[in-house]
Coordinates of C-alpha atoms in Angstrom, one line a residue:
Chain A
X1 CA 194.5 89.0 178.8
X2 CA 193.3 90.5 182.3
X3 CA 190.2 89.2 183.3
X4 CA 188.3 92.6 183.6
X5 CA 189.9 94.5 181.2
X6 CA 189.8 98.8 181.8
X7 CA 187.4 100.3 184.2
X8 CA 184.5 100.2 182.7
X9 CA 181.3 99.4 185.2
X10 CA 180.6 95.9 185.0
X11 CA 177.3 96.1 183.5
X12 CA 175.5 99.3 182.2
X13 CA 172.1 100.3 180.5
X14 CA 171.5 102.6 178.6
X15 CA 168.0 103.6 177.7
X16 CA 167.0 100.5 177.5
X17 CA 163.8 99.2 175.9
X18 CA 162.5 95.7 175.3
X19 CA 158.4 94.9 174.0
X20 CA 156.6 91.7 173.2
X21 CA 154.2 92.6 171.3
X22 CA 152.2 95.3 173.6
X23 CA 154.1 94.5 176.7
X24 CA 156.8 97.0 177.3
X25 CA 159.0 94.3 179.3
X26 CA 161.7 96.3 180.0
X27 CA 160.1 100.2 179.5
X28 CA 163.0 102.8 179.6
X29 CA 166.3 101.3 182.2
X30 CA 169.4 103.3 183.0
X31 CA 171.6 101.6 185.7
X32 CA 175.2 101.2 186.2
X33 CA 176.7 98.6 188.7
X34 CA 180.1 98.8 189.8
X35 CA 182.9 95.9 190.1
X36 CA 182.5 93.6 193.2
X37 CA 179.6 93.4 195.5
X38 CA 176.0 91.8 195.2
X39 CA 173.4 93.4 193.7
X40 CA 169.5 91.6 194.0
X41 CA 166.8 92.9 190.9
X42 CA 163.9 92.8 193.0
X43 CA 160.3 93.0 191.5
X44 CA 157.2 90.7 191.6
X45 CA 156.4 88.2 189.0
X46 CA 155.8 89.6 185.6
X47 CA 158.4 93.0 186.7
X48 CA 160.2 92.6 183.7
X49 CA 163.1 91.0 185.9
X50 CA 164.3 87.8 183.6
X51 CA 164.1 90.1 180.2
X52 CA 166.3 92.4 181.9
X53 CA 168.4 89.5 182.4
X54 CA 168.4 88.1 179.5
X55 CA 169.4 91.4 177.7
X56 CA 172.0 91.5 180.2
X57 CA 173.2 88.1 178.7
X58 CA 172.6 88.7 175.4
X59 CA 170.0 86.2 174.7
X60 CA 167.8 89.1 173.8
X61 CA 168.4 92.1 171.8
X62 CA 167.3 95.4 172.9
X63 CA 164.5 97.0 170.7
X64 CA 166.2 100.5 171.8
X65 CA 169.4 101.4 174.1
X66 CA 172.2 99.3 174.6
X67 CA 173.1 97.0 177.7
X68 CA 177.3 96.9 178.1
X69 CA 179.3 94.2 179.7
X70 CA 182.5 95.3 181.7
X71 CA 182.8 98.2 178.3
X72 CA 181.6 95.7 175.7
X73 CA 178.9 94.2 174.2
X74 CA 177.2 91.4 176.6
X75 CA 178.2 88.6 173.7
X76 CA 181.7 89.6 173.2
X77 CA 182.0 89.8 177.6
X78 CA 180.3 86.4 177.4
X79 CA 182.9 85.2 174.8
X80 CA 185.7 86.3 177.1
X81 CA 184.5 84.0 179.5
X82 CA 183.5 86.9 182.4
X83 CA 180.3 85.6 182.8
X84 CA 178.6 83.1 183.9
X85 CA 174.9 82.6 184.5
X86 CA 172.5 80.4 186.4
X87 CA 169.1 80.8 184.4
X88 CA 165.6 80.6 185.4
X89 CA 163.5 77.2 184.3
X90 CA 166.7 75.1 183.2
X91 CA 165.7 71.4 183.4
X92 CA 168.4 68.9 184.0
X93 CA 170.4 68.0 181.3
X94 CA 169.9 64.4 180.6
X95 CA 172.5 60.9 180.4
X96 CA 175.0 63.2 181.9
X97 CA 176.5 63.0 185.4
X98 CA 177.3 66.3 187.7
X99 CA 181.3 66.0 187.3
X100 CA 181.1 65.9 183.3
X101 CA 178.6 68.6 183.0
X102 CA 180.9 70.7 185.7
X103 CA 183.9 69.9 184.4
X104 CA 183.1 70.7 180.3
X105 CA 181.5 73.9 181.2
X106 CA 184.9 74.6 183.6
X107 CA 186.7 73.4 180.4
X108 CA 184.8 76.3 178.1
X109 CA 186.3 79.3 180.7
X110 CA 190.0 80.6 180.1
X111 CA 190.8 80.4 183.8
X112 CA 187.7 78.4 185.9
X113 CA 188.2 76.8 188.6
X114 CA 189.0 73.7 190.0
X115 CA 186.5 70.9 189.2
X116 CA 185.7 69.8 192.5
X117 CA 186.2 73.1 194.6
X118 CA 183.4 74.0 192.1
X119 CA 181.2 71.3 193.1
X120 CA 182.2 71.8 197.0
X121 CA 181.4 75.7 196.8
X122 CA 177.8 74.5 195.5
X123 CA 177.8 71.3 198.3
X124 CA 177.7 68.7 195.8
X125 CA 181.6 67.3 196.1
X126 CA 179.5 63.7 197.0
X127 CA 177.5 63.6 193.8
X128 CA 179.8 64.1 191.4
X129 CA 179.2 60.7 190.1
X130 CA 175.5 61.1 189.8
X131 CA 173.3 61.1 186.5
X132 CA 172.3 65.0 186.8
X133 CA 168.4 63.9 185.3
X134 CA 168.5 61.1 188.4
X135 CA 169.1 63.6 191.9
X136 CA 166.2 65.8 193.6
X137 CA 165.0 68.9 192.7
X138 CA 166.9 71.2 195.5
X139 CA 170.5 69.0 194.3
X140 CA 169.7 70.1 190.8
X141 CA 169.5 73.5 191.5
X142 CA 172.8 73.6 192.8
X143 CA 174.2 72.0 189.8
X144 CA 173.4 74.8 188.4
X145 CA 174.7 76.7 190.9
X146 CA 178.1 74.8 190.5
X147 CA 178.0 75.5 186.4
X148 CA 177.6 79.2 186.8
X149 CA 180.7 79.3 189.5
X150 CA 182.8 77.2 187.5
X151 CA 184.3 79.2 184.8
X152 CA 185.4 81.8 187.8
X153 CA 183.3 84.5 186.0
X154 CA 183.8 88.2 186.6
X155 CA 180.2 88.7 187.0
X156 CA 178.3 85.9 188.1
X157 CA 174.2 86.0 187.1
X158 CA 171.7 83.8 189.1
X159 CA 168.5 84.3 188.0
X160 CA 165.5 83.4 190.5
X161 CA 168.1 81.1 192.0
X162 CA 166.1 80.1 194.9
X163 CA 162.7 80.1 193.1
X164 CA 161.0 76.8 194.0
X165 CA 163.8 75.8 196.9
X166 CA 162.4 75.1 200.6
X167 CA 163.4 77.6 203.2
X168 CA 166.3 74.9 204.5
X169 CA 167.5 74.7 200.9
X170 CA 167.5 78.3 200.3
X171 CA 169.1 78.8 203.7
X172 CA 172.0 76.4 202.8
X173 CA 171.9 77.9 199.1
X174 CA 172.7 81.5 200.4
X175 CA 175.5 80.2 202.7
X176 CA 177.2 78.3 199.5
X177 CA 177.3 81.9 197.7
X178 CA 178.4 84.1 200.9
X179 CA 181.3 81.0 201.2
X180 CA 182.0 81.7 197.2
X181 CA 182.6 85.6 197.9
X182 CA 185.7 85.8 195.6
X183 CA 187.5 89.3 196.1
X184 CA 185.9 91.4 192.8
X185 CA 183.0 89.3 191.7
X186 CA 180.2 90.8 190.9
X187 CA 177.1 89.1 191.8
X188 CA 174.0 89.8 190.2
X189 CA 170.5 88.2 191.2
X190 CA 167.3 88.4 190.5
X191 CA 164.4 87.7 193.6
X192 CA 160.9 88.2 194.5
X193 CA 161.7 87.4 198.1
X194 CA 162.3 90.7 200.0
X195 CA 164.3 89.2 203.0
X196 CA 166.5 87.8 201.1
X197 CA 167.0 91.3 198.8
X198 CA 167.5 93.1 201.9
X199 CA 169.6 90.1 203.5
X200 CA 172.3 89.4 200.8
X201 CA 172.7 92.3 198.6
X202 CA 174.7 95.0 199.3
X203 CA 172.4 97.1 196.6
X204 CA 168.8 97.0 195.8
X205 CA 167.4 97.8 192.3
X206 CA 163.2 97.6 192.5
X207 CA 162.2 96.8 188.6
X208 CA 158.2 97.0 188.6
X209 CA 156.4 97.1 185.4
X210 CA 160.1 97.1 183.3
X211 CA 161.2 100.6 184.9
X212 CA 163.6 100.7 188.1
X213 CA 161.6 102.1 190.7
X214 CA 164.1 102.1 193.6
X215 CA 167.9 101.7 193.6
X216 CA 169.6 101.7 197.3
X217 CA 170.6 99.7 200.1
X218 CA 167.7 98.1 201.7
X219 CA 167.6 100.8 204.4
X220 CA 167.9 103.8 202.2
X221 CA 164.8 101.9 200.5
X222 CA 163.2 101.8 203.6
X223 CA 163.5 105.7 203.9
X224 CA 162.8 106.5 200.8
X225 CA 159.4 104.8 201.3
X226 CA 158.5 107.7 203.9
X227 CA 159.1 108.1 207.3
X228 CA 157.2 105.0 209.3
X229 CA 154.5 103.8 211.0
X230 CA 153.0 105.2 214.7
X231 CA 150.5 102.9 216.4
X232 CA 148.0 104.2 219.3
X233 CA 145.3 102.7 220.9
X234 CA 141.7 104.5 219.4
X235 CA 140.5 104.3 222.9
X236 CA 136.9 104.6 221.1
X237 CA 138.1 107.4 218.9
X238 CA 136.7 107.7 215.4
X239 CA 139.7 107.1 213.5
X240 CA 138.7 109.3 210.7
X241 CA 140.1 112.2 212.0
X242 CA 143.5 110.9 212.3
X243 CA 144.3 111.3 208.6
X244 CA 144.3 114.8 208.7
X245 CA 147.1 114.6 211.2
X246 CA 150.2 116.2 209.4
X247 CA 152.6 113.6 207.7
X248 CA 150.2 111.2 207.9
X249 CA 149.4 109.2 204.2
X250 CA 147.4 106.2 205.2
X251 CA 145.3 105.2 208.2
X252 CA 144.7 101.6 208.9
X253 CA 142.7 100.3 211.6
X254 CA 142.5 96.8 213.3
X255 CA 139.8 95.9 216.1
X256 CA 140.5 99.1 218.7
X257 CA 144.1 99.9 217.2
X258 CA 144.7 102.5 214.6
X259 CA 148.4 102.4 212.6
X260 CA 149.7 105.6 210.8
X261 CA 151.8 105.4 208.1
X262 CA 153.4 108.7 208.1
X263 CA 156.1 110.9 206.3
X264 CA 157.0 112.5 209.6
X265 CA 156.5 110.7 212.5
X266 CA 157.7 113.5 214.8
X267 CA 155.2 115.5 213.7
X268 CA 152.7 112.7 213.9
X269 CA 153.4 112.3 217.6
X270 CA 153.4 115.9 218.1
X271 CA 149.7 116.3 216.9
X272 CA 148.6 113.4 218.6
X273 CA 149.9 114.2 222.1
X274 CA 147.7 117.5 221.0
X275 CA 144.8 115.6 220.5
X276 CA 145.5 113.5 223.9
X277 CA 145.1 110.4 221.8
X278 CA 148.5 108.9 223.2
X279 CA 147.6 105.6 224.8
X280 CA 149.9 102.7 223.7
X281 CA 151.8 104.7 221.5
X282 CA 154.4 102.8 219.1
X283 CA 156.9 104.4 216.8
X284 CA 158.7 102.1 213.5
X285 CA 160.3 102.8 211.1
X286 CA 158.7 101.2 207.7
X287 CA 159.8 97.8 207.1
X288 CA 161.5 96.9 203.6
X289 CA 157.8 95.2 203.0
X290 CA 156.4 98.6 203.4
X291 CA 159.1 100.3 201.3
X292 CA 158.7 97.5 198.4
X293 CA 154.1 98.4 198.6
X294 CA 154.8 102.3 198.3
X295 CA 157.4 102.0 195.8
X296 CA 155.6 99.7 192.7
X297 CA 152.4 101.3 194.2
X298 CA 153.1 104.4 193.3
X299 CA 154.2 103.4 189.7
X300 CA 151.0 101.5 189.7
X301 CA 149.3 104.7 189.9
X302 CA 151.3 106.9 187.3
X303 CA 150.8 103.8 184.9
Chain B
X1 CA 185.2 71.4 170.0
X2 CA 186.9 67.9 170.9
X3 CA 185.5 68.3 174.7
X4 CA 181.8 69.4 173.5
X5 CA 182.3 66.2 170.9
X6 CA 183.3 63.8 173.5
X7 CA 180.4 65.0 176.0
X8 CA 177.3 64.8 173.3
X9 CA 178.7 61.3 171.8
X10 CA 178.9 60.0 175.4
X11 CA 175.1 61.1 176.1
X12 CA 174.4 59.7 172.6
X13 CA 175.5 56.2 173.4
X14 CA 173.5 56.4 177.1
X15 CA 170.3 57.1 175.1
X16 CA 168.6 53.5 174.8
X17 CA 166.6 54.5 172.2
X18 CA 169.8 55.6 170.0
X19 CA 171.3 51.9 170.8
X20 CA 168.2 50.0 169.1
X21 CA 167.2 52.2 166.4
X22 CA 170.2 53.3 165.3
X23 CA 172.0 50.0 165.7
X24 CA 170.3 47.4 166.6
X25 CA 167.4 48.3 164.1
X26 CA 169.0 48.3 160.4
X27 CA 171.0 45.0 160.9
X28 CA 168.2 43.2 162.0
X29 CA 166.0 44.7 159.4
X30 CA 168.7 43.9 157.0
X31 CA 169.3 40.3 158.1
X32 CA 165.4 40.0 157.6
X33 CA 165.3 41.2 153.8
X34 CA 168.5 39.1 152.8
X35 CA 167.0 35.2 154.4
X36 CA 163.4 36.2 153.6
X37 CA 162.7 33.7 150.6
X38 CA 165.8 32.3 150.0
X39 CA 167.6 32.1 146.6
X40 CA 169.2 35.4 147.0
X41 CA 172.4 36.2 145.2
X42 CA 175.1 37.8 146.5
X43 CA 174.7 41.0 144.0
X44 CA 171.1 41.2 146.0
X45 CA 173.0 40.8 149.3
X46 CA 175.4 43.8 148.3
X47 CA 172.8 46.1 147.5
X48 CA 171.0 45.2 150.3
X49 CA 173.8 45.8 152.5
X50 CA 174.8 49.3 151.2
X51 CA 170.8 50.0 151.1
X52 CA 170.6 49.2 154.9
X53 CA 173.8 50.8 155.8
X54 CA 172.7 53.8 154.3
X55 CA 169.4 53.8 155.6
X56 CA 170.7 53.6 159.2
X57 CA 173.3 56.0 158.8
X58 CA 170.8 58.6 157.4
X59 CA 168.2 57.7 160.6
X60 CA 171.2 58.2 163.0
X61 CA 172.2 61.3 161.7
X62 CA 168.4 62.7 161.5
X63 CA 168.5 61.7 165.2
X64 CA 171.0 63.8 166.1
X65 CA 168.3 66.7 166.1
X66 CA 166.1 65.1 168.3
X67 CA 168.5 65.4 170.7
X68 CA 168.9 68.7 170.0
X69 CA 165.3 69.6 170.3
X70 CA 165.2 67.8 173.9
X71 CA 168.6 70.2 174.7
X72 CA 166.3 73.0 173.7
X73 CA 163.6 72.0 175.8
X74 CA 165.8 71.7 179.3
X75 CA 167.6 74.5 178.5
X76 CA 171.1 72.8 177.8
X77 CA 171.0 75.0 174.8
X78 CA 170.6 78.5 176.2
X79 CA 173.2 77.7 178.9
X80 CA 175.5 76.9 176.2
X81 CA 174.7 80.7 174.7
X82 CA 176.1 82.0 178.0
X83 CA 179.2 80.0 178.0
X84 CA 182.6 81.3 176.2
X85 CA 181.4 78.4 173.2
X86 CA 180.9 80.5 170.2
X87 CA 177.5 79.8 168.7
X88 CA 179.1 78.0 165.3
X89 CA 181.0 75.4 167.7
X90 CA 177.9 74.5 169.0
X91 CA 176.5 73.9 165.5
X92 CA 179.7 71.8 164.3
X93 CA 180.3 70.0 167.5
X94 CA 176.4 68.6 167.4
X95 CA 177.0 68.2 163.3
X96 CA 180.2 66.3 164.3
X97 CA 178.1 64.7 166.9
X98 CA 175.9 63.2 164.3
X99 CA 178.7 62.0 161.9
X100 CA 180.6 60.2 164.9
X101 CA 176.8 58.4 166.1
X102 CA 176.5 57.2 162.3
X103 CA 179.6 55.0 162.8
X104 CA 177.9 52.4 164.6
X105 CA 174.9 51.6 162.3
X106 CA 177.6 51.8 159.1
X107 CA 180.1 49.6 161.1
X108 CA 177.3 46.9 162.4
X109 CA 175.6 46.2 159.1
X110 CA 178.5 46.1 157.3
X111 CA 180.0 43.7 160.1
X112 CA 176.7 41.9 159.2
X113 CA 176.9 41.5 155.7
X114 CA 180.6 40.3 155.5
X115 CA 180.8 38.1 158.7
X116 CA 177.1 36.8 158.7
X117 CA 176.5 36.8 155.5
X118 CA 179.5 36.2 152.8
X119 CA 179.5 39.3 151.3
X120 CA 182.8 39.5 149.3
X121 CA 184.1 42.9 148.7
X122 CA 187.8 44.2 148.0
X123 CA 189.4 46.1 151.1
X124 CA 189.6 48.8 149.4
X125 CA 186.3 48.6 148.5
X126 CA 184.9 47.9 152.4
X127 CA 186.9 50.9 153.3
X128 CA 185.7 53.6 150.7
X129 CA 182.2 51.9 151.1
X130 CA 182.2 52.8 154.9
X131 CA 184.0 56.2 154.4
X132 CA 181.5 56.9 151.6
X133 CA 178.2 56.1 153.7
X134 CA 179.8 58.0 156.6
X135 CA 181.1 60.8 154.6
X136 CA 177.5 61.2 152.6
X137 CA 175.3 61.0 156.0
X138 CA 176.5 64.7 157.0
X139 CA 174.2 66.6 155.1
X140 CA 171.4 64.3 156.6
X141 CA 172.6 65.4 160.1
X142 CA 172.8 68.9 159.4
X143 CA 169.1 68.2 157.8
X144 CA 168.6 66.8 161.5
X145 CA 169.8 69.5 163.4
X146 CA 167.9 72.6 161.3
X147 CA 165.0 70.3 162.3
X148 CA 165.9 70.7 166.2
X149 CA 166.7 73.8 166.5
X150 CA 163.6 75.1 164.8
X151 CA 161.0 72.9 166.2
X152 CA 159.8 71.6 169.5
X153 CA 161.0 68.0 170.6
X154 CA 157.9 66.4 169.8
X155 CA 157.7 67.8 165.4
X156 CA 161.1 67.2 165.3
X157 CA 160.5 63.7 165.3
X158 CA 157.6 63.9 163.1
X159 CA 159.7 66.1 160.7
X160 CA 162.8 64.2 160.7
X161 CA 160.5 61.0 159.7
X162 CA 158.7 63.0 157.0
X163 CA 162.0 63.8 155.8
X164 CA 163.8 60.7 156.1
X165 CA 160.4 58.6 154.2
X166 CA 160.1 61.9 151.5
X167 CA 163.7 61.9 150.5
X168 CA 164.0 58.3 150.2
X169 CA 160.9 57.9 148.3
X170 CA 161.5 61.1 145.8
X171 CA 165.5 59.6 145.7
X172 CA 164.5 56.5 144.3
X173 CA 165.2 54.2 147.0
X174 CA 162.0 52.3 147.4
X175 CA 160.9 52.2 144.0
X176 CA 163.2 52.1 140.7
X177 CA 163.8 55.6 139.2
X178 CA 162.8 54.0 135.7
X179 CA 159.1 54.3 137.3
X180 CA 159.1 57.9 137.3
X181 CA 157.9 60.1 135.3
X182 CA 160.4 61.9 133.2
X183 CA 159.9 64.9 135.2
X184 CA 159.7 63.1 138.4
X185 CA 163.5 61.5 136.9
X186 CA 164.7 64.7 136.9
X187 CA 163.6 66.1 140.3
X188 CA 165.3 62.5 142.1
X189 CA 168.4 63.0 140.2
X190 CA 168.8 66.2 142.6
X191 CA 167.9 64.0 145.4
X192 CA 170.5 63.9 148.2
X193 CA 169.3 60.0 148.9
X194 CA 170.3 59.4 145.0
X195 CA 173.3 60.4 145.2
X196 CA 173.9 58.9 148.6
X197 CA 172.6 55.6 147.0
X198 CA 174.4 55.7 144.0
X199 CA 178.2 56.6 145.5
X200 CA 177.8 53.4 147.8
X201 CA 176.8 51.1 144.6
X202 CA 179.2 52.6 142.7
X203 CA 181.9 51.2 145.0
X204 CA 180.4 47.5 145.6
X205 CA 180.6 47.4 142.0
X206 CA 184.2 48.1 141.6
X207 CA 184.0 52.0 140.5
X208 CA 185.4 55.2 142.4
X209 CA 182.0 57.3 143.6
X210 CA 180.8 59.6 140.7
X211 CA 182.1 62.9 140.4
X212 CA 178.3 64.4 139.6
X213 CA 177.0 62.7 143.0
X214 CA 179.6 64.4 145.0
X215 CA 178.8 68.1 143.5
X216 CA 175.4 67.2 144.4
X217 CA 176.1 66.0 147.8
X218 CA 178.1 69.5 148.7
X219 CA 175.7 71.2 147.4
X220 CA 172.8 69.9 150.0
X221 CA 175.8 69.8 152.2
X222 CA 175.8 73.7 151.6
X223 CA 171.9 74.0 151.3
X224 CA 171.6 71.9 155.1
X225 CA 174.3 73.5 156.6
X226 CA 173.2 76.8 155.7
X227 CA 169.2 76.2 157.3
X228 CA 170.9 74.3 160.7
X229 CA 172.5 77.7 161.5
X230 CA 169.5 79.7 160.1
X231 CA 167.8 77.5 162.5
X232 CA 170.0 77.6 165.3
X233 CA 170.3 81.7 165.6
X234 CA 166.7 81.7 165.2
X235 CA 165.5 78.9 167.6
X236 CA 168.4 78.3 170.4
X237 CA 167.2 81.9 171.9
X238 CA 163.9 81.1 171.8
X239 CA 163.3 78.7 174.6

């Protein structure tokens, strides 16, 4: 049997829906993602970002739509072995050491990989001996790490995987995936840290409030969020008239410094230099940050 | 299945509190009944024997969903789920689990009763006794497991005790069926821990386990079975 069978995208959704009692977790999600690449869910806490997943495993059931696996339903792409998954809030699994736990959940995968290039991929070749319940928290998490790369899976999942890790951890966590990259995995994670959206994904999908708000690179997010931000010196202006400059959505202003967030910067700049209110003047683009505020704050508004 | 098996027995036997209360436990409690007093005879030493046997097999394999429950609550469970492992090995392997971890309180206290003390039994009969006890704990463990997969570490091992002291009360095994009322006669013939009971005496005393105890046993068996993988489909997601 081939390991991705067809062409089918390796995970679709399809109208989607998913409640708990009045919460809409998952509200309405169509998305495709292709074969190969990495692709980061970003949303804040409560976005609706480990439902999603977990409909995407199968360990929920969609109250509407249907989620697909490589063509197929997520438990039968799960029984195939194309998956494998590193899930938020796993505890370690006790009187077991890192080899055994490693090695049987190799063992469960028609073609995984080898035991210990497993456990060097995650950095743990040196604890493979260890009780899993009796290492730190950061080792742990790249047991975990090592049991959803051992079966080789298709599509690897890795939900909040650096949730809780120090920035040196996460650094060194990041690096073990990047040194994983196996030609045609897909990777899948889910992340409320924007760097590391815009840093490791080739693709961002922004889930806020169970509905994908934004699905880009982190740059076309960046200009979809609206042209950028021009900063002058007020120079003892009032800064009210500002925000009728044309383009300009927002005004903010910080001791004698006023900064634009605009939709057209050119024309910002234009009006300004009209005004003679050029003193200092500084032209960005809107950071990812800014991107990520406009986007869920606009569905905060429609909601 | 043999790898799951291997991996869940091996995590079994590191537990400490599986070594002493699932072996350690009903030999010394059965050492205790049979020199209390004195004056015993060896039919009480039999009976005794079996009884203890039994009653550690059936604690072992109620055991087995306490573990379960803890695999729920870290997790171990849903990583399973998103594994290749189909959802009914995961039920059999932990049922087979149980029936392997019963050995050891089966083997001690019948090591016990014929080494320490003289209990003379046909081979044949020492071997059917110990496949009879081992074959009749399963529906326990499957009683176990619907128990862990349902409930939260903590009730599981409230519910497996309420279990384990209801059956063997309502069976007959603490106090003599003949006390019953006639209704209450008929209820404990239905008992699993009757049946249980009454296979391993009917062995000691030279017979072949009776045919109506074995249709009974299946039938929990079946009834067990059936709520473990009720319980499982409803509770493994859940965590």
């Amino acid at each position: 049997m081939m390991k991705t069978p067809g062409t089918h995208p390796a995970v679709s959704f399809t109208g989607v829906v998913r409640t708990f009692g009045a919460v809409r977790a998952v509200d309405g999600v169509d998305l495709r993602i292709g074969r190969g690449g990495t692709v980061a869910l970003l949303g804040r806490n409560g976005a609706g970002k480990s439902t999603a997943i977990a409909l995407l495993l199968g360990l929920l059931e969609p109250d509407s739509g249907t989620v697909g696996l490589f063509g197929a339903p997520p438990e039968r792409a799960v029984r195939e072995g194309l998956v494998g998954a590193m899930l938020q809030d796993a505890r370690a699994v006790p009187r077991v050491t890192v080899g055994e736990l490693v090695a049987f959940v190799a063992g469960r995968y028609p073609d995984p990989l080898p035991v210990d290039r497993a456990l060097r991929s995650a950095g743990i070749a040196e604890l493979a001996g260890r009780r899993v319940d009796r290492i730190s928290g950061g080792q742990a998490q790249r047991v975990r790490f090592a049991v959803a790369l051992a079966g080789n899976p298709a599509l690897l999942v890795l939900d909040e995987p650096t949730a809780a890790l120090d920035v040196e951890a996460r650094r060194a966590f990041w690096e073990a995936l990047r040194a994983d990259a196996r030609d045609g995995r897909t990777v899948l994670f889910s992340t409320h840290y924007l760097e590391e959206a815009d840093a490791y994904a080739d693709r961002i999908l922004v889930l806020d409030r169970g509905r994908i708000v934004a699905d880009g690179t982190g740059e076309e997010l960046r200009r979809a969020a609206g042209g950028g931000l021009v900063g002058v010196d007020l120079a003892g202006r009032t800064a009210s008239r500002l925000e009728l400059l044309p383009g300009v959505r927002s005004v903010e202003v910080r001791g004698d410094r006023a900064r634009l967030r605009t939709d057209d910067p050119d024309a910002t700049v234009v009006a300004l230099a009209g005004l003679g209110a050029i003193r200092n003047l500084e032209v960005a683009p809107a950071s990812l940050d800014d991107a990520f505020l406009a986007l869920t704050a606009r569905g905060r508004e429609a909601a | 299945m043999g790898a799951y098996l291997r991996l869940e027995v091996r995590r079994t036997l590191r537990d400490p509190g599986f070594v002493i209360g699932g072996i350690a436990m009903p030999v010394l409690m059965y050492l205790l009944f049979t020199h209390l007093g004195g004056g015993q005879d060896a039919g009480w030493r039999t009976a005794s024997m079996v009884g203890m046997a039994a009653y550690g097999a059936v604690g072992s394999a109620l055991g087995t969903g306490g573990g379960v429950a803890e695999d729920r609550t870290v997790g171990w469970l849903r990583q399973l789920r998103v594994t290749p492992m189909p959802a009914r090995q995961v039920v059999a392997g932990r049922a087979l689990t149980g029936s392997v971890t019963v050995l050891p309180a089966i083997t001690a206290v019948l090591a016990a009763g014929g080494l320490a003390d003289g209990v003379r039994l046909a081979l044949w009969q020492w071997v059917l006794t110990a496949l009879c006890l081992w074959l009749g704990s399963i529906p326990f463990t499957l009683l176990g497991l619907g128990n862990g997969y349902r409930l939260t570490a903590q009730t599981t091992g409230v519910a497996n005790m309420v279990c384990n002291l209801g059956l063997a009360v309502l069976g007959g095994l603490w106090f003599p069926v003949v006390l019953f009322p006639p209704w209450l006669r008929t209820l404990s013939a239905y008992m699993p821990t009757c049946r249980f009971a009454a296979i391993g005496s009917a062995v000691t005393e030279g017979h072949l386990p009776p045919i109506g105890a074995i249709l009974v046993l299946t039938a929990w068996l079946l009834v067990f079975g059936a709520y473990a993988v009720l319980s499982h489909r409803r509770g493994a997601g859940a965590v």
